[in-house]
PDB file of C-alpha atoms (C1' of nucleotides) in Angstrom:
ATOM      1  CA  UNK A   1     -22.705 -23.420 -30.465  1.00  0.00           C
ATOM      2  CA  UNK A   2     -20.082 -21.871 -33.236  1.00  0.00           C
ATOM      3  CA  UNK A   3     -16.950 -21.485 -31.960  1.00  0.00           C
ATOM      4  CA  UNK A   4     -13.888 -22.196 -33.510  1.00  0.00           C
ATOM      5  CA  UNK A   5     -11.731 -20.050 -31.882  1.00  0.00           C
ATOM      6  CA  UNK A   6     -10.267 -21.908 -29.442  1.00  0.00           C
ATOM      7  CA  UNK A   7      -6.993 -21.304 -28.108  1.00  0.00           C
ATOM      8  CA  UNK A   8      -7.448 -23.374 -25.198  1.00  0.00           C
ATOM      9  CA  UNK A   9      -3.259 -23.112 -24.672  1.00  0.00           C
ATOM     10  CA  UNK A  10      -2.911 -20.145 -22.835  1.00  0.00           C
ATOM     11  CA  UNK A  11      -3.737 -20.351 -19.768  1.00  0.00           C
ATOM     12  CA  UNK A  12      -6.851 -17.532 -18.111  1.00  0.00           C
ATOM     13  CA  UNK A  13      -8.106 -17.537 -14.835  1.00  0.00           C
ATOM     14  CA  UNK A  14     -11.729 -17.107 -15.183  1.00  0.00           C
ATOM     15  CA  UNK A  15     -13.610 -14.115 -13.834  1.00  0.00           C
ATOM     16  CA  UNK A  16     -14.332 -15.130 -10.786  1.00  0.00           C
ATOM     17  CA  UNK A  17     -10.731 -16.638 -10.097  1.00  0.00           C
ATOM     18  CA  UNK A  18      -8.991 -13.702 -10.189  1.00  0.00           C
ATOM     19  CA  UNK A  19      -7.832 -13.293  -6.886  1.00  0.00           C
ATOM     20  CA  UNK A  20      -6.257  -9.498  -5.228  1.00  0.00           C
ATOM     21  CA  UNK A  21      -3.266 -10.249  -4.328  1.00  0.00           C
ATOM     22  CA  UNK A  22      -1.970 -11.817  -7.401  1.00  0.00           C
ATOM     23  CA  UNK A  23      -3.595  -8.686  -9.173  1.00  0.00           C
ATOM     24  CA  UNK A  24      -1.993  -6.522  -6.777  1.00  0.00           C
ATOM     25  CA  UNK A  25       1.463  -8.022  -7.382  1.00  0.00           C
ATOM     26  CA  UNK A  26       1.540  -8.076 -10.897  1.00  0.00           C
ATOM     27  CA  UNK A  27       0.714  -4.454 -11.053  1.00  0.00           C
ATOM     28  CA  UNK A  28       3.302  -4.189  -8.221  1.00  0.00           C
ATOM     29  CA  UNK A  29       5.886  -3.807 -11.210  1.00  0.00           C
ATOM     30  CA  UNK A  30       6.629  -0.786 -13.184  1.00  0.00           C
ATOM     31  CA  UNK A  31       7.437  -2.606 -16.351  1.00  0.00           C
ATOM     32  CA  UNK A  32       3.880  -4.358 -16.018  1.00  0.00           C
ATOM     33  CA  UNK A  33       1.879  -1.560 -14.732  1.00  0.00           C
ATOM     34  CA  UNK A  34       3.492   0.375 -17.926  1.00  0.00           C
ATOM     35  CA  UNK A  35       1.962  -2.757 -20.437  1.00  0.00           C
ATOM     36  CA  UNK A  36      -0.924  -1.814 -18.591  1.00  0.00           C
ATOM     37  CA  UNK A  37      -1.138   1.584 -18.886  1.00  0.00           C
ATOM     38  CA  UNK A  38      -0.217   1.358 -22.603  1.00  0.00           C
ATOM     39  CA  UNK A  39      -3.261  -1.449 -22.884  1.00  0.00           C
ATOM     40  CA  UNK A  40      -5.958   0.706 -21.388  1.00  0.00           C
ATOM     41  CA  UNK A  41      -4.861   3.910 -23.802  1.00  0.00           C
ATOM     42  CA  UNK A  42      -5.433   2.010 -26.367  1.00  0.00           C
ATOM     43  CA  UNK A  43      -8.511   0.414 -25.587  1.00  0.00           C
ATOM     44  CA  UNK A  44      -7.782  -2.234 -28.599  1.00  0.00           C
ATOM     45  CA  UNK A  45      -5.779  -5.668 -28.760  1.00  0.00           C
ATOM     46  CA  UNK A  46      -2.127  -4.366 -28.887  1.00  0.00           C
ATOM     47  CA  UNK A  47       0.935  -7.168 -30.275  1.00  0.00           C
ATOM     48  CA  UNK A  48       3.875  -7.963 -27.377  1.00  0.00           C
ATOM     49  CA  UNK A  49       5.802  -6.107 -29.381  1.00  0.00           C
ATOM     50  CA  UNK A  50       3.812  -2.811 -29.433  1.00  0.00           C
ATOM     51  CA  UNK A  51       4.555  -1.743 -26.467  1.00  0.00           C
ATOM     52  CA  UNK A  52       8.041  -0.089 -25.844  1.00  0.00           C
ATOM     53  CA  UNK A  53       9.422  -1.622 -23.644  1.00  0.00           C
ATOM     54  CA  UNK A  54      13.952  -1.475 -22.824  1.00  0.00           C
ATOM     55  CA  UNK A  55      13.512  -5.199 -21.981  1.00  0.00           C
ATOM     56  CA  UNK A  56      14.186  -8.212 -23.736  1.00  0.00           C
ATOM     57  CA  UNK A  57      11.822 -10.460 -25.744  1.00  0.00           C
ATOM     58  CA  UNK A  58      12.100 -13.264 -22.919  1.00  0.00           C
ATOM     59  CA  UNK A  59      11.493 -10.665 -20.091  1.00  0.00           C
ATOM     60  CA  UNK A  60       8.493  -9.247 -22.391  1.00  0.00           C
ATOM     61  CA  UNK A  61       6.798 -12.557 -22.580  1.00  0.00           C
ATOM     62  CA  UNK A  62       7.379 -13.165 -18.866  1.00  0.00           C
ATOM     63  CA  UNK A  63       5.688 -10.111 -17.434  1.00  0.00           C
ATOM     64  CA  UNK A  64       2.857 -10.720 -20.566  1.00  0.00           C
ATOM     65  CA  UNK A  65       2.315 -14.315 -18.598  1.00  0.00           C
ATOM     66  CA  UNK A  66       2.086 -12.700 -15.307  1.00  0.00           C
ATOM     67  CA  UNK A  67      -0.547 -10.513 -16.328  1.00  0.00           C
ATOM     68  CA  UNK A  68      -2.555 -13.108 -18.337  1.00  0.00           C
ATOM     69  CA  UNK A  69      -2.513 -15.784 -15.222  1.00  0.00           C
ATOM     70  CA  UNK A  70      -3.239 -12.412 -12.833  1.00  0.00           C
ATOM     71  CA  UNK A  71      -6.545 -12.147 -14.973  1.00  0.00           C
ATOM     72  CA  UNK A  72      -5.319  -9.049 -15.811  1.00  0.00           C
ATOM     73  CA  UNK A  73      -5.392  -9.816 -19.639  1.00  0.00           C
ATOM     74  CA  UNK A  74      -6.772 -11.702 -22.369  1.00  0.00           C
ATOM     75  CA  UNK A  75      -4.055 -12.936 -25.020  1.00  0.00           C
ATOM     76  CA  UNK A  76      -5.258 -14.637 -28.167  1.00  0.00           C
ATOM     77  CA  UNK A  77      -3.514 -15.191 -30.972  1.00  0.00           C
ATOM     78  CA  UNK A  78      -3.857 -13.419 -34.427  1.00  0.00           C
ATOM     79  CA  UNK A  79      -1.369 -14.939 -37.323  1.00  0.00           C
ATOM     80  CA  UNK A  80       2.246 -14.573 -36.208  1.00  0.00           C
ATOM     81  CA  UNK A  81       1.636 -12.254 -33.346  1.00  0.00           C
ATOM     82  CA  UNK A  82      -0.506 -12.435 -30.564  1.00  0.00           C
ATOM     83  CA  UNK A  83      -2.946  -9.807 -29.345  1.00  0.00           C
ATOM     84  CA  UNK A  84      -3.662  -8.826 -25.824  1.00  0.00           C
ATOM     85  CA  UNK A  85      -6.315  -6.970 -24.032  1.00  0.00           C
ATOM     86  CA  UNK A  86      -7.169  -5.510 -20.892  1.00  0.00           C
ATOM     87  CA  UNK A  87      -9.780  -7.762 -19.286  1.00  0.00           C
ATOM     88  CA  UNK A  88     -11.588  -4.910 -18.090  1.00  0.00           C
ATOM     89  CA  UNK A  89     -15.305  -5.458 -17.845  1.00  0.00           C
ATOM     90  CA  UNK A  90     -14.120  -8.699 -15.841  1.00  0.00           C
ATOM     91  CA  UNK A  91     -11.924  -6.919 -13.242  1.00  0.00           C
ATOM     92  CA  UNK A  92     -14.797  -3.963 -13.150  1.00  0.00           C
ATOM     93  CA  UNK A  93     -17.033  -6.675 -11.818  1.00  0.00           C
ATOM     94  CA  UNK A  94     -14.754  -8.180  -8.961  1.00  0.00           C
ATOM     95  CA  UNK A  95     -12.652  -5.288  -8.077  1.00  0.00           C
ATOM     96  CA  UNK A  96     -14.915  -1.774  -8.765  1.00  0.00           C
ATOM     97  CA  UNK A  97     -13.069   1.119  -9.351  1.00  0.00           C
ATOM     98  CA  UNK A  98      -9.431  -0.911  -8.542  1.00  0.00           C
ATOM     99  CA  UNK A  99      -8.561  -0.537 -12.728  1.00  0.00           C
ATOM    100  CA  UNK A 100     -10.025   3.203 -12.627  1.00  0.00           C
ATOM    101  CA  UNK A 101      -7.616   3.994  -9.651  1.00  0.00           C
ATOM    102  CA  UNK A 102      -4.700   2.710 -10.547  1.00  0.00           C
ATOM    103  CA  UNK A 103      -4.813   3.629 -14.100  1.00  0.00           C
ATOM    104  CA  UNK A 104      -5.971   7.567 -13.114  1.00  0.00           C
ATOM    105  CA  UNK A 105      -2.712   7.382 -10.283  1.00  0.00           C
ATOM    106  CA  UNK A 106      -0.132   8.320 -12.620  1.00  0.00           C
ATOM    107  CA  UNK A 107      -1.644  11.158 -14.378  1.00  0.00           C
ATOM    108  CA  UNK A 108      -1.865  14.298 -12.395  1.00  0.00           C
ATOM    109  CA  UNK A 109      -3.347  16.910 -12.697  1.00  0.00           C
TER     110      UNK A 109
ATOM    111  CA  UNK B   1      11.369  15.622  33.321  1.00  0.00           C
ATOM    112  CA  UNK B   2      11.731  14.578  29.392  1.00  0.00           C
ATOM    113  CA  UNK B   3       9.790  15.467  26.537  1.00  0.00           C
ATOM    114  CA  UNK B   4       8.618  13.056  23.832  1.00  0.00           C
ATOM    115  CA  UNK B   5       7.706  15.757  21.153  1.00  0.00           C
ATOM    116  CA  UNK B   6      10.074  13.495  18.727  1.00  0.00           C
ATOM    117  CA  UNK B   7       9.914   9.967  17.522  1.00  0.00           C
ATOM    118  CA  UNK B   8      12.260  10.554  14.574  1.00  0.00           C
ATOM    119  CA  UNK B   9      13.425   7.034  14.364  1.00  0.00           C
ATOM    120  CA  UNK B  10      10.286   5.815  12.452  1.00  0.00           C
ATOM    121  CA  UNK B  11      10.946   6.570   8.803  1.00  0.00           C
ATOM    122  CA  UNK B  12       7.740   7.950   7.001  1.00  0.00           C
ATOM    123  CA  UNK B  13       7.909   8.766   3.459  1.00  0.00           C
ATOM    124  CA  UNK B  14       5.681  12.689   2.797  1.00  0.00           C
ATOM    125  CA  UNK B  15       2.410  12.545   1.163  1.00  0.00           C
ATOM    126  CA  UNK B  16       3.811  13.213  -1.758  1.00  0.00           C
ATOM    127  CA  UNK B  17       6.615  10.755  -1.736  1.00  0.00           C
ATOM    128  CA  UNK B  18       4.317   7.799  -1.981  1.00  0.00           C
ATOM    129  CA  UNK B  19       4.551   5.384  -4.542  1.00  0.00           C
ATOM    130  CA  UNK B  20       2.405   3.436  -6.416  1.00  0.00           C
ATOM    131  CA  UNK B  21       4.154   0.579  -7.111  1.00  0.00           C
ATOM    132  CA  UNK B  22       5.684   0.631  -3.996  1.00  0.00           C
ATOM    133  CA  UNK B  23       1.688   1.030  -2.197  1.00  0.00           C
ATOM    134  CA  UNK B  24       1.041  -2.319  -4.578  1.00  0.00           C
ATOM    135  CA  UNK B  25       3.556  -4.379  -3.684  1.00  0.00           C
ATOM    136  CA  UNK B  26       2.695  -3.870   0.210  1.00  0.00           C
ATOM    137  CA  UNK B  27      -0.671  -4.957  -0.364  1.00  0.00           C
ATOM    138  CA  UNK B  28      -0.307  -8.024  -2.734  1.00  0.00           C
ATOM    139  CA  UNK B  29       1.063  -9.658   0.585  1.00  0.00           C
ATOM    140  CA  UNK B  30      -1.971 -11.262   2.240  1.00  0.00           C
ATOM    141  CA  UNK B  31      -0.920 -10.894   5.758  1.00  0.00           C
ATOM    142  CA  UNK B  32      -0.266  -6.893   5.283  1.00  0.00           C
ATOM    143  CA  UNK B  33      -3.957  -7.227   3.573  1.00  0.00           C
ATOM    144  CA  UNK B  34      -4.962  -8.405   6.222  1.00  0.00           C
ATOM    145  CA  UNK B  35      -3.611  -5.987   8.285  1.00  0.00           C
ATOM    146  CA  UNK B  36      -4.421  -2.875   6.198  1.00  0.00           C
ATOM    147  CA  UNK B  37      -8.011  -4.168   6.369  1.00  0.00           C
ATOM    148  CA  UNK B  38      -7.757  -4.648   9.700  1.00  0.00           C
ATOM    149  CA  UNK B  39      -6.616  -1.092  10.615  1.00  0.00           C
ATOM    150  CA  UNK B  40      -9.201  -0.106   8.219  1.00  0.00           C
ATOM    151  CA  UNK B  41     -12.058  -1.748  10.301  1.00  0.00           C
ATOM    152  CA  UNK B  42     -11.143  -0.101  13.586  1.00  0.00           C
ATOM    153  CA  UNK B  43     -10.528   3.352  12.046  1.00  0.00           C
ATOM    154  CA  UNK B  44      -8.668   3.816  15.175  1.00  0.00           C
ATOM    155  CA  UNK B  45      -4.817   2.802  15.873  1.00  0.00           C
ATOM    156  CA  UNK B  46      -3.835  -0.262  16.789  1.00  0.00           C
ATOM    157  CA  UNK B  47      -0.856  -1.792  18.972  1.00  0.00           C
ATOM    158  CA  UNK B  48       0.788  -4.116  16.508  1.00  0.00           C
ATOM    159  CA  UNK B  49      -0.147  -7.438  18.532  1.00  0.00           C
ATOM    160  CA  UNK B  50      -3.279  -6.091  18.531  1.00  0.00           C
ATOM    161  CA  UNK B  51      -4.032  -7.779  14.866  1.00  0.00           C
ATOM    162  CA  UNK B  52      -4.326 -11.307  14.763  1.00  0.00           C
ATOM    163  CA  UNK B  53      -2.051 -13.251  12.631  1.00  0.00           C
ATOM    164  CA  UNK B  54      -0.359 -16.587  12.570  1.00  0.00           C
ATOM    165  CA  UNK B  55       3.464 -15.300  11.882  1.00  0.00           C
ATOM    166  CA  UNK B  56       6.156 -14.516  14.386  1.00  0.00           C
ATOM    167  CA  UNK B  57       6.881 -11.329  16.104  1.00  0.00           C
ATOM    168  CA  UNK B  58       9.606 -10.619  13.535  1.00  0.00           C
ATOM    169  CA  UNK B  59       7.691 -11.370  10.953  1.00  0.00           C
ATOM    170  CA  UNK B  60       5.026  -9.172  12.180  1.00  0.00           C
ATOM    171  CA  UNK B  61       7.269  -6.944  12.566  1.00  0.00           C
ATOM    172  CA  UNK B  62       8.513  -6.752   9.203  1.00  0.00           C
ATOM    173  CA  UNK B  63       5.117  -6.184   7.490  1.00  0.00           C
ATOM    174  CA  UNK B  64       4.062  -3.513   9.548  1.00  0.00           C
ATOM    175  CA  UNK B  65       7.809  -1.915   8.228  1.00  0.00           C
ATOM    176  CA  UNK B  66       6.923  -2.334   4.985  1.00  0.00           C
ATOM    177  CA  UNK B  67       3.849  -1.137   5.035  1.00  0.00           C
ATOM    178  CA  UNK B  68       4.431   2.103   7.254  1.00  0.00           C
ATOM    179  CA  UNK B  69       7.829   2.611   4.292  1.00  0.00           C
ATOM    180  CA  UNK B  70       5.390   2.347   1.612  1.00  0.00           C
ATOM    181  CA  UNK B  71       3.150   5.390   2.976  1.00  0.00           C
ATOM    182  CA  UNK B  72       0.193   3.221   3.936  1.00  0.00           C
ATOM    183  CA  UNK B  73       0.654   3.437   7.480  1.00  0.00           C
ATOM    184  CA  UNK B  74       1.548   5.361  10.383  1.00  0.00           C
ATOM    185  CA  UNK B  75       3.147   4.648  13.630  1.00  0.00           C
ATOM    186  CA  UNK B  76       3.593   6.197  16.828  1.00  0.00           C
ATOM    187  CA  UNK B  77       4.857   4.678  20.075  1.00  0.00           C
ATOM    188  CA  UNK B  78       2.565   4.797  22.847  1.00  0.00           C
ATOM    189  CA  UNK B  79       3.957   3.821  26.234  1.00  0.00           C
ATOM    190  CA  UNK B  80       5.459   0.342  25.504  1.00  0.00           C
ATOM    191  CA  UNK B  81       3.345  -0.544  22.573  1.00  0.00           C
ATOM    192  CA  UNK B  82       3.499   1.251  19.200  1.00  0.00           C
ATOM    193  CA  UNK B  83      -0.318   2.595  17.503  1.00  0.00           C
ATOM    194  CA  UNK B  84      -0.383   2.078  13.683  1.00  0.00           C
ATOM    195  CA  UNK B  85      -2.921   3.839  11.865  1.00  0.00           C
ATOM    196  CA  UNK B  86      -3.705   3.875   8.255  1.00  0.00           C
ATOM    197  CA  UNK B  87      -2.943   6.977   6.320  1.00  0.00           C
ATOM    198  CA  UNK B  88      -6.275   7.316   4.890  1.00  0.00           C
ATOM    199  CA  UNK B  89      -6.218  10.914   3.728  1.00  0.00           C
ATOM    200  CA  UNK B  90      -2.494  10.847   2.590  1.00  0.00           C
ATOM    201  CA  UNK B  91      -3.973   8.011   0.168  1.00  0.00           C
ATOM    202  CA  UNK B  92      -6.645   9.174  -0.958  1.00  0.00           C
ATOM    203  CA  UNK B  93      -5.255  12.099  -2.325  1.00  0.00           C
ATOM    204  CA  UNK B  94      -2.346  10.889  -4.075  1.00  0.00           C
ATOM    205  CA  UNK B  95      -4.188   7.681  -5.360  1.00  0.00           C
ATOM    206  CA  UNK B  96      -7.935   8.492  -5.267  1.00  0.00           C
ATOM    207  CA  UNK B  97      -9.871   5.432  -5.296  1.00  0.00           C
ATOM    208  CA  UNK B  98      -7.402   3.214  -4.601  1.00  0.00           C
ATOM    209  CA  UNK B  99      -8.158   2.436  -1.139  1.00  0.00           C
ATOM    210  CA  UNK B 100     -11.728   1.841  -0.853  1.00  0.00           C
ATOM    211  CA  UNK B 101     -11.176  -0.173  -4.273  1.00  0.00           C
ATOM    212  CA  UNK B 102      -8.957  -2.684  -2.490  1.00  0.00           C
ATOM    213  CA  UNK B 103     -10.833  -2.657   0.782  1.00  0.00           C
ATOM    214  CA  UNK B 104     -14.213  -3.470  -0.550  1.00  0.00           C
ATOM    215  CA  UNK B 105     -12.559  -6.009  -2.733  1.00  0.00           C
ATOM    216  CA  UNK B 106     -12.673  -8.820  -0.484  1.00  0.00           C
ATOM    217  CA  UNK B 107     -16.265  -7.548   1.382  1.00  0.00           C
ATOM    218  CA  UNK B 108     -18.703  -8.881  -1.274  1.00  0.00           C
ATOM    219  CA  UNK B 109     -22.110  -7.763  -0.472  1.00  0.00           C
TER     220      UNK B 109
ATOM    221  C1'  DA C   1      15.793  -2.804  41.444  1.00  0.00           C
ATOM    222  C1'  DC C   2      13.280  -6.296  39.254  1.00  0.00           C
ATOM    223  C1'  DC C   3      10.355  -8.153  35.987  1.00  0.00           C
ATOM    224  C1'  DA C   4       6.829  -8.391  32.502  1.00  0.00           C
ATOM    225  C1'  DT C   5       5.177  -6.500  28.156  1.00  0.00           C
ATOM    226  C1'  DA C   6       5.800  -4.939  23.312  1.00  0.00           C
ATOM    227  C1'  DG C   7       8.731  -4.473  19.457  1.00  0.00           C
ATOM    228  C1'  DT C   8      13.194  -4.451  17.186  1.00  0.00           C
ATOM    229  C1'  DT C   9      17.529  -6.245  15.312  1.00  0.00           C
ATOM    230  C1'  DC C  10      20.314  -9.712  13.505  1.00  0.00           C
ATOM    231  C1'  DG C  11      21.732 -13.496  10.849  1.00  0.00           C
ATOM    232  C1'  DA C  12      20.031 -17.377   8.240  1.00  0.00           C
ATOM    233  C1'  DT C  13      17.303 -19.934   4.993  1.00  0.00           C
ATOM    234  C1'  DG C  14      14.488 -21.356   1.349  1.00  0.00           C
ATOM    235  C1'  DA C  15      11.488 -19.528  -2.128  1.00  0.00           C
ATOM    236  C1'  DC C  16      10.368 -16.478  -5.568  1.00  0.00           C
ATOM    237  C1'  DC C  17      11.343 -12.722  -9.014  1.00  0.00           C
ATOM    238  C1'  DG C  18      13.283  -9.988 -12.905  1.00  0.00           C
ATOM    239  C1'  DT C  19      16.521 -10.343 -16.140  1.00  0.00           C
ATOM    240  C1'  DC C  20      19.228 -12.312 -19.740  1.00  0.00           C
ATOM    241  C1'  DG C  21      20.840 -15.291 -23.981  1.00  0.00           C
ATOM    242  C1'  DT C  22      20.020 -18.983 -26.759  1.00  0.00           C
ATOM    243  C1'  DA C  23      17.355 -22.257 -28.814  1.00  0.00           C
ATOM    244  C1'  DT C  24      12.823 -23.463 -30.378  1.00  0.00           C
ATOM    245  C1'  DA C  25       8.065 -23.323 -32.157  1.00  0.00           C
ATOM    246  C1'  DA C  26       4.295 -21.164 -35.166  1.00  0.00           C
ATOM    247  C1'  DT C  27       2.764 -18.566 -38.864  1.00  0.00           C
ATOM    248  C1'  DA C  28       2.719 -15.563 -43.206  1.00  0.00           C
ATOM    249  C1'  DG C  29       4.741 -14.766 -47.611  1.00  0.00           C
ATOM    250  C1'  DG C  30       7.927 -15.605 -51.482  1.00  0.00           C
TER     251       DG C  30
ATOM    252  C1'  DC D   1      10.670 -25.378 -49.804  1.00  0.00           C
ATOM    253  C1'  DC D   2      13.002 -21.368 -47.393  1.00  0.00           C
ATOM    254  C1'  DT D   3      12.993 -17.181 -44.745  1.00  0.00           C
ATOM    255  C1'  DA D   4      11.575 -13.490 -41.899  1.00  0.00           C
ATOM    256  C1'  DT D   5       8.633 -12.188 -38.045  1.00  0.00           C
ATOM    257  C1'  DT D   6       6.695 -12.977 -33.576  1.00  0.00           C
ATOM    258  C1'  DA D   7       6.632 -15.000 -29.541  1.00  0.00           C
ATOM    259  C1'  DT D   8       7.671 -19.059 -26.115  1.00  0.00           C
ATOM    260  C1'  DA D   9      10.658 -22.456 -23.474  1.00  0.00           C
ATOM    261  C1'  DC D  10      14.630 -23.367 -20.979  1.00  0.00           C
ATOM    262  C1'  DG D  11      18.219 -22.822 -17.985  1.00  0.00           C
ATOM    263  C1'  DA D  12      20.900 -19.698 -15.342  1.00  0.00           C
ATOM    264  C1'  DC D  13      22.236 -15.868 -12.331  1.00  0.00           C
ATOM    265  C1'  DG D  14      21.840 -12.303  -8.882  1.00  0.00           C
ATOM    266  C1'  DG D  15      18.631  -9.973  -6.004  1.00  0.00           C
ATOM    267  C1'  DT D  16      14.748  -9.540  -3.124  1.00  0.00           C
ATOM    268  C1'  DC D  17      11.226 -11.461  -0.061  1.00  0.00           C
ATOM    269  C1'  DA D  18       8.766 -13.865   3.764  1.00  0.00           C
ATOM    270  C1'  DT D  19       9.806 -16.417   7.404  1.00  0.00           C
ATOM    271  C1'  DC D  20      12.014 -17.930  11.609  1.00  0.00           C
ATOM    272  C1'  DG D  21      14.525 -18.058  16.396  1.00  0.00           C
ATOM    273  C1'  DA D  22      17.322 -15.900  19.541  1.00  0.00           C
ATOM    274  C1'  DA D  23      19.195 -11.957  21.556  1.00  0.00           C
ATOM    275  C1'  DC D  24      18.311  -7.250  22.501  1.00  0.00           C
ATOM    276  C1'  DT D  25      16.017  -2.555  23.684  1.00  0.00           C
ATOM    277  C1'  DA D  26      12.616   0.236  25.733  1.00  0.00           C
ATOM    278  C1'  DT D  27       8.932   1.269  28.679  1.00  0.00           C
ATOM    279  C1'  DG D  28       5.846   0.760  32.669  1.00  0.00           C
ATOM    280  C1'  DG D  29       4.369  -1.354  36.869  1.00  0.00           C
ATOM    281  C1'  DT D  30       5.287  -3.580  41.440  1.00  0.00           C
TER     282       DT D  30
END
DNA sequence: ACCATAGTTCGATGACCGTCGTATAATAGG
DNA sequence: CCTATTATACGACGGTCATCGAACTATGGT
């Protein structure tokens, strides 16, 4: 078929490879879980540098890897920055209601 | 002669004390997953050695620490063994979801 | 009193992690 | 071309983690 957008660099465990304890780990960190967080509010592709973060650029792309090689993202490039997205439908459909809980866990009632 | 009303030695953190992050981290190790599911399964407490894992008694020993300072466990000494139960409720209502999300993770139908 | 059972405590060790600064791509625009 | 923006790669450093063996505590049974 059509497809030119390949970005075949980066690297994305594939929806059945996502495995719970590297999930579990990766959200294991505040700074992450925060990315996260930020990710599913916005429900659209959000640039590294969206997200405010105290940390610096090297740490940011570090934590951004974590989450894309957790499965817990999708990065793709768009011009000079690079978009990421929660990879939700795919972590729906191994881990049900795992996403849900831990995103609804930090907001109270 | 005595009473053993107290075993204030084990440290629990309250209900309300337990966090997320911290719950995360004790369960992206796969031999406290395993234990946690474990403890899960039984729905009734279990003597430490009563779990079957590969590791050293210190080892052991350690994960069930972390897991019971995280707020996913309980302990209580019972004659010379020690009962661990899972703190189901005290879960479930600070993180709802979370739990059966991670336990039925790993139980495809 | 003795001993067996069940866990803990104490270093120690090797691996991993979060963080940083600097240097290095990659791309868009003048 | 040059430059600014955005992000990655590469060490490096200190801290934490999972693991172990050996010594120790605590309890219960004989």
């Amino acid at each position: 078929m059509d497809q030119q957008l390949e970005q075949p660099e980066l690297v994305h465990p594939g929806a059945e490879e996502i495995e719970l304890p590297a999930v579990l780990h990766a959200l294991s960190d505040p700074q992450r879980l925060r990315i996260v967080r930020e990710l599913a509010a916005s429900e659209r592709p959000l640039p590294c540098g969206g997200i405010v973060l105290e940390i610096s650029k090297s740490t940011r792309t570090h934590h951004f890897r974590v989450l894309r090689e957790a499965g817990l993202i999708e990065q793709r490039r768009d011009g000079t920055c690079k978009l990421s997205t929660l990879r939700r439908e795919d972590l729906d459909a191994r881990f049900p209601g795992l996403l849900d809980a831990v995103l609804g866990a930090g907001v109270p009632a």
